[in-house]
Amino acid sequence: MTEFATSADGTRIAYDRQGSGPPVILIDGAMQFRAFDPATTQMAKELAGHGFSVVHYDRRGRGESPAESPITLEQTLDDLRALISEATEGADDAVALFGGSSGAAIALAAAASGMPVSKLVLWETPLGDELGTDAAEFLAGLRERIASRDGDATIEYYMKDMPPEWLAGAKASPGWPIMTSMGPSLEPDAEALAWTQSAARSALWAGVAQPTLVLVGEQTLDLMLTSADSLVANLPNAVRSAVPASDHAWEPRSMALTIAGFLVG
C-alpha cells in the first residue's frame, strides 16, 4: 500500500514500506521510480525478508510524487528528511541508506548534511575526477535542456556519455516516453554529482564516518572502478566489494543478501 510523507514545502512523497526491523531507505538513481524499476522493487522485498523495514519511494517529480520544476538537490534532501521521520516514527533512531548510481551521490550528500544515517551502501556511483569541472558543466547543460521543455533532448543529453547502445535501447523501448517525461527530476542527480567535485573529497566527506559499503558489478565500466577507488580512499570508513552484475544492472536476490550481510555485520 502506498503511503505518503510530506516534505518541507508541502510536496507529498509516495513510498512503500515492507518488513519490520532496522529501517533502510532505497534512493533510486536517474530515471527510476517504483513502477518503473522492477529490480529495486524486488530487491526491497528480498531485503525486507532478511529482517529490515525497507522504504522504497518515488523521488520528487516521478511516479506518484509529482512536483513542479525546478527540482533541486536541497528539496530532494528535504524529502529524505521527511522519509527518515516516517521510517523512524519520529524517534531519534538512524536509518541505513542504499543509493543506486546517481542516487548514491544523493545518499552521500544526505549523510554529509548531518542526517541520522547509520550506514551507507553505494552502488556504482558515476563520479568524475576529483576537483574536476565536468559535472558542473554537465549540470549547466542539463538545466538548459530542462528549461527548453524538450523531453527527448533532455534524456539524450543526460545519456550522452553512457555507452551508445544504452541510449539506443532506451529509445527503442516502450519506456522511452516515460523517461522523457521525468527530465526535470534529473537535476538533483546532476547537482549531487557536481557537489562531489566541489572540494577536495577528503574534506568534503570528512564527516561521513558511517560504515560504508562501496559496490561495483563484477563486469562494469572503468569509470565505476575509478569512482569506487576514490570513494574508498576518501571516505573515513569505507570498504569495497563486487556483486554479480553487468551493464550497471544487478540481480535483486544477491544484491539484497549483500546489503543485509553488511548491515547486520
CSV table of C-alpha atoms in Angstrom, one decimal:
chain,number,residue,atom,x,y,z
A,1,MET,CA,0.0,0.0,0.0
A,2,THR,CA,1.3,3.4,-0.9
A,3,GLU,CA,2.0,5.8,1.9
A,4,PHE,CA,2.9,9.5,1.8
A,5,ALA,CA,5.5,11.6,3.6
A,6,THR,CA,5.1,15.4,3.5
A,7,SER,CA,8.2,17.3,2.6
A,8,ALA,CA,9.2,20.8,4.0
A,9,ASP,CA,7.5,22.6,1.1
A,10,GLY,CA,4.3,20.5,1.3
A,11,THR,CA,5.1,18.2,-1.6
A,12,ARG,CA,3.8,14.7,-0.9
A,13,ILE,CA,6.4,11.9,-1.5
A,14,ALA,CA,4.9,8.4,-2.2
A,15,TYR,CA,6.6,5.4,-0.7
A,16,ASP,CA,6.1,1.7,0.1
A,17,ARG,CA,7.3,0.1,3.3
A,18,GLN,CA,7.9,-3.6,3.7
A,19,GLY,CA,9.0,-5.7,6.6
A,20,SER,CA,10.0,-4.9,10.1
A,21,GLY,CA,13.3,-4.3,11.8
A,22,PRO,CA,16.0,-1.7,11.4
A,23,PRO,CA,14.9,0.9,8.7
A,24,VAL,CA,16.5,1.1,5.3
A,25,ILE,CA,15.7,3.7,2.6
A,26,LEU,CA,16.4,3.0,-1.0
A,27,ILE,CA,17.3,6.0,-3.2
A,28,ASP,CA,16.8,5.4,-6.9
A,29,GLY,CA,19.2,6.9,-9.5
A,30,ALA,CA,18.3,8.6,-12.8
A,31,MET,CA,15.0,7.7,-14.5
A,32,GLN,CA,13.9,5.2,-11.8
A,33,PHE,CA,10.8,5.1,-9.7
A,34,ARG,CA,8.8,2.3,-8.1
A,35,ALA,CA,6.5,1.4,-11.1
A,36,PHE,CA,9.4,1.8,-13.5
A,37,ASP,CA,12.1,-0.1,-11.5
A,38,PRO,CA,11.2,-3.7,-11.0
A,39,ALA,CA,14.7,-4.7,-10.0
A,40,THR,CA,14.8,-2.4,-7.0
A,41,THR,CA,11.2,-3.3,-6.1
A,42,GLN,CA,12.1,-6.9,-6.0
A,43,MET,CA,15.2,-6.2,-4.1
A,44,ALA,CA,13.2,-4.3,-1.5
A,45,LYS,CA,11.0,-7.3,-1.0
A,46,GLU,CA,14.1,-9.6,-0.6
A,47,LEU,CA,15.8,-7.2,1.8
A,48,ALA,CA,12.7,-7.0,3.9
A,49,GLY,CA,12.7,-10.8,4.2
A,50,HIS,CA,16.1,-10.5,5.8
A,51,GLY,CA,14.7,-8.6,8.8
A,52,PHE,CA,14.6,-5.0,7.8
A,53,SER,CA,11.9,-2.3,7.4
A,54,VAL,CA,12.5,-1.2,3.8
A,55,VAL,CA,11.3,2.1,2.4
A,56,HIS,CA,11.3,2.4,-1.4
A,57,TYR,CA,9.9,5.8,-2.6
A,58,ASP,CA,9.2,7.8,-5.8
A,59,ARG,CA,11.6,10.6,-5.9
A,60,ARG,CA,10.2,14.1,-6.4
A,61,GLY,CA,8.9,14.6,-9.9
A,62,ARG,CA,8.5,10.9,-10.6
A,63,GLY,CA,5.7,8.3,-10.3
A,64,GLU,CA,3.3,9.2,-7.6
A,65,SER,CA,5.4,12.1,-6.3
A,66,PRO,CA,4.5,14.9,-8.8
A,67,ALA,CA,6.2,18.2,-8.4
A,68,GLU,CA,6.8,21.4,-10.4
A,69,SER,CA,10.2,22.3,-12.0
A,70,PRO,CA,12.8,23.3,-11.0
A,71,ILE,CA,13.6,20.3,-8.8
A,72,THR,CA,16.7,20.8,-6.6
A,73,LEU,CA,19.1,18.7,-4.5
A,74,GLU,CA,18.1,20.8,-1.5
A,75,GLN,CA,14.4,19.8,-2.0
A,76,THR,CA,15.5,16.2,-2.5
A,77,LEU,CA,17.3,16.2,0.8
A,78,ASP,CA,14.2,17.7,2.5
A,79,ASP,CA,12.2,14.8,1.0
A,80,LEU,CA,14.7,12.4,2.6
A,81,ARG,CA,14.4,14.1,6.0
A,82,ALA,CA,10.6,13.6,5.8
A,83,LEU,CA,11.0,9.9,4.9
A,84,ILE,CA,13.5,9.4,7.7
A,85,SER,CA,11.0,10.8,10.1
A,86,GLU,CA,8.4,8.4,8.8
A,87,ALA,CA,10.8,5.4,8.8
A,88,THR,CA,11.8,6.0,12.4
A,89,GLU,CA,8.3,7.1,13.5
A,90,GLY,CA,9.8,10.4,14.9
A,91,ALA,CA,12.3,8.7,17.2
A,92,ASP,CA,16.0,9.5,17.3
A,93,ASP,CA,17.0,6.3,15.5
A,94,ALA,CA,19.1,6.4,12.4
A,95,VAL,CA,18.4,4.8,9.1
A,96,ALA,CA,20.6,3.0,6.6
A,97,LEU,CA,20.7,4.4,3.1
A,98,PHE,CA,21.1,2.5,-0.2
A,99,GLY,CA,21.8,4.7,-3.2
A,100,GLY,CA,22.0,3.4,-6.7
A,101,SER,CA,24.1,5.2,-9.3
A,102,SER,CA,23.5,8.9,-9.1
A,103,GLY,CA,21.2,8.1,-6.1
A,104,ALA,CA,24.4,7.1,-4.3
A,105,ALA,CA,25.7,10.7,-4.7
A,106,ILE,CA,22.4,11.9,-3.1
A,107,ALA,CA,22.9,9.4,-0.3
A,108,LEU,CA,26.4,10.8,0.3
A,109,ALA,CA,25.1,14.3,0.3
A,110,ALA,CA,22.4,13.3,2.9
A,111,ALA,CA,25.0,11.8,5.2
A,112,ALA,CA,27.3,14.8,4.8
A,113,SER,CA,24.4,17.1,5.7
A,114,GLY,CA,24.2,15.5,9.1
A,115,MET,CA,21.0,13.4,8.7
A,116,PRO,CA,20.7,10.5,11.1
A,117,VAL,CA,22.3,7.8,8.9
A,118,SER,CA,23.6,4.6,10.4
A,119,LYS,CA,25.3,3.0,7.4
A,120,LEU,CA,25.6,3.7,3.6
A,121,VAL,CA,25.6,1.3,0.7
A,122,LEU,CA,26.7,3.0,-2.6
A,123,TRP,CA,26.1,1.2,-5.9
A,124,GLU,CA,28.3,2.3,-8.9
A,125,THR,CA,28.4,6.0,-8.2
A,126,PRO,CA,29.5,7.6,-11.5
A,127,LEU,CA,31.9,10.2,-10.2
A,128,GLY,CA,34.1,12.3,-12.3
A,129,ASP,CA,37.7,13.3,-11.4
A,130,GLU,CA,38.3,14.8,-8.1
A,131,LEU,CA,38.1,18.7,-8.3
A,132,GLY,CA,37.1,18.3,-12.0
A,133,THR,CA,34.6,20.7,-13.7
A,134,ASP,CA,32.9,18.3,-16.0
A,135,ALA,CA,29.9,17.6,-13.6
A,136,ALA,CA,29.2,21.3,-13.1
A,137,GLU,CA,29.4,21.8,-16.9
A,138,PHE,CA,27.1,18.9,-17.4
A,139,LEU,CA,24.6,20.3,-14.8
A,140,ALA,CA,24.5,23.6,-16.6
A,141,GLY,CA,23.8,21.9,-19.9
A,142,LEU,CA,21.1,19.8,-18.4
A,143,ARG,CA,19.4,22.8,-16.9
A,144,GLU,CA,19.3,24.4,-20.3
A,145,ARG,CA,17.6,21.4,-21.8
A,146,ILE,CA,15.1,21.1,-18.9
A,147,ALA,CA,14.2,24.8,-19.4
A,148,SER,CA,13.6,24.2,-23.1
A,149,ARG,CA,10.9,21.6,-22.1
A,150,ASP,CA,12.2,19.2,-24.8
A,151,GLY,CA,12.0,15.8,-23.0
A,152,ASP,CA,13.7,13.9,-25.8
A,153,ALA,CA,16.7,16.3,-25.9
A,154,THR,CA,16.9,16.3,-22.1
A,155,ILE,CA,17.2,12.5,-21.8
A,156,GLU,CA,19.5,12.3,-24.9
A,157,TYR,CA,21.8,14.8,-23.2
A,158,TYR,CA,21.7,13.0,-19.9
A,159,MET,CA,22.7,9.8,-21.5
A,160,LYS,CA,25.3,11.2,-23.9
A,161,ASP,CA,28.3,9.9,-22.1
A,162,MET,CA,26.9,6.4,-21.5
A,163,PRO,CA,27.5,3.5,-23.9
A,164,PRO,CA,25.7,4.4,-27.1
A,165,GLU,CA,23.8,1.1,-27.1
A,166,TRP,CA,22.1,2.1,-23.8
A,167,LEU,CA,20.6,5.2,-25.4
A,168,ALA,CA,19.6,3.2,-28.5
A,169,GLY,CA,17.9,0.6,-26.4
A,170,ALA,CA,16.1,3.2,-24.3
A,171,LYS,CA,14.8,5.0,-27.4
A,172,ALA,CA,13.6,1.7,-28.9
A,173,SER,CA,11.8,0.6,-25.7
A,174,PRO,CA,8.2,1.3,-24.8
A,175,GLY,CA,9.5,3.1,-21.7
A,176,TRP,CA,11.0,6.0,-23.7
A,177,PRO,CA,8.0,8.3,-23.3
A,178,ILE,CA,8.1,7.7,-19.5
A,179,MET,CA,11.8,8.5,-19.4
A,180,THR,CA,11.3,11.7,-21.4
A,181,SER,CA,8.5,12.8,-19.0
A,182,MET,CA,10.8,12.9,-16.0
A,183,GLY,CA,13.6,15.1,-17.3
A,184,PRO,CA,13.2,17.8,-14.6
A,185,SER,CA,13.7,15.2,-11.8
A,186,LEU,CA,17.2,14.6,-13.1
A,187,GLU,CA,18.5,17.9,-12.0
A,188,PRO,CA,19.3,16.7,-8.4
A,189,ASP,CA,21.2,13.7,-9.8
A,190,ALA,CA,23.5,16.0,-11.8
A,191,GLU,CA,23.6,18.5,-8.9
A,192,ALA,CA,24.7,15.8,-6.4
A,193,LEU,CA,27.5,14.6,-8.8
A,194,ALA,CA,28.7,18.2,-9.2
A,195,TRP,CA,28.8,18.6,-5.5
A,196,THR,CA,31.3,15.6,-5.3
A,197,GLN,CA,33.7,17.8,-7.3
A,198,SER,CA,33.1,21.0,-5.4
A,199,ALA,CA,36.0,20.5,-2.9
A,200,ALA,CA,38.7,18.0,-2.1
A,201,ARG,CA,36.9,14.8,-1.2
A,202,SER,CA,38.8,14.1,1.9
A,203,ALA,CA,37.5,17.4,3.3
A,204,LEU,CA,34.1,17.2,1.7
A,205,TRP,CA,33.4,13.8,3.2
A,206,ALA,CA,35.3,14.1,6.4
A,207,GLY,CA,32.1,14.0,8.5
A,208,VAL,CA,30.7,10.9,6.7
A,209,ALA,CA,32.1,8.5,9.3
A,210,GLN,CA,29.3,5.9,8.9
A,211,PRO,CA,30.4,2.4,7.8
A,212,THR,CA,30.1,2.5,4.0
A,213,LEU,CA,29.9,-0.4,1.5
A,214,VAL,CA,31.0,0.7,-2.0
A,215,LEU,CA,29.7,-1.8,-4.5
A,216,VAL,CA,30.6,-2.4,-8.2
A,217,GLY,CA,29.5,-5.1,-10.6
A,218,GLU,CA,31.8,-8.0,-11.5
A,219,GLN,CA,31.5,-6.7,-15.0
A,220,THR,CA,31.4,-2.9,-15.1
A,221,LEU,CA,32.7,0.2,-16.8
A,222,ASP,CA,36.2,1.5,-16.0
A,223,LEU,CA,34.6,4.7,-14.7
A,224,MET,CA,32.8,2.8,-11.9
A,225,LEU,CA,36.1,1.2,-10.8
A,226,THR,CA,37.9,4.5,-10.7
A,227,SER,CA,35.0,6.0,-8.8
A,228,ALA,CA,35.0,3.2,-6.3
A,229,ASP,CA,38.7,3.7,-5.7
A,230,SER,CA,38.1,7.4,-5.0
A,231,LEU,CA,35.2,6.7,-2.6
A,232,VAL,CA,37.2,4.2,-0.5
A,233,ALA,CA,40.3,6.4,-0.5
A,234,ASN,CA,38.4,9.5,0.8
A,235,LEU,CA,35.6,8.2,3.0
A,236,PRO,CA,36.8,7.6,6.6
A,237,ASN,CA,35.1,4.1,7.0
A,238,ALA,CA,34.5,2.6,3.6
A,239,VAL,CA,35.1,-0.9,2.1
A,240,ARG,CA,34.7,-2.1,-1.5
A,241,SER,CA,33.1,-5.2,-2.8
A,242,ALA,CA,31.8,-6.7,-6.1
A,243,VAL,CA,28.5,-8.3,-6.8
A,244,PRO,CA,27.2,-10.3,-9.8
A,245,ALA,CA,26.2,-7.6,-12.2
A,246,SER,CA,26.9,-6.2,-15.6
A,247,ASP,CA,25.8,-3.1,-17.6
A,248,HIS,CA,25.1,-1.2,-14.4
A,249,ALA,CA,22.3,-3.7,-13.5
A,250,TRP,CA,22.3,-6.2,-10.7
A,251,GLU,CA,20.3,-9.3,-9.6
A,252,PRO,CA,17.8,-8.5,-6.8
A,253,ARG,CA,18.3,-11.5,-4.6
A,254,SER,CA,22.1,-11.4,-4.5
A,255,MET,CA,22.1,-7.6,-4.0
A,256,ALA,CA,19.7,-7.9,-1.1
A,257,LEU,CA,21.8,-10.6,0.5
A,258,THR,CA,25.0,-8.5,0.1
A,259,ILE,CA,23.3,-5.4,1.7
A,260,ALA,CA,21.8,-7.4,4.5
A,261,GLY,CA,25.1,-9.0,5.4
A,262,PHE,CA,26.8,-5.6,5.5
A,263,LEU,CA,24.0,-4.0,7.6
A,264,VAL,CA,23.9,-6.9,10.1
A,265,GLY,CA,27.7,-7.1,10.3
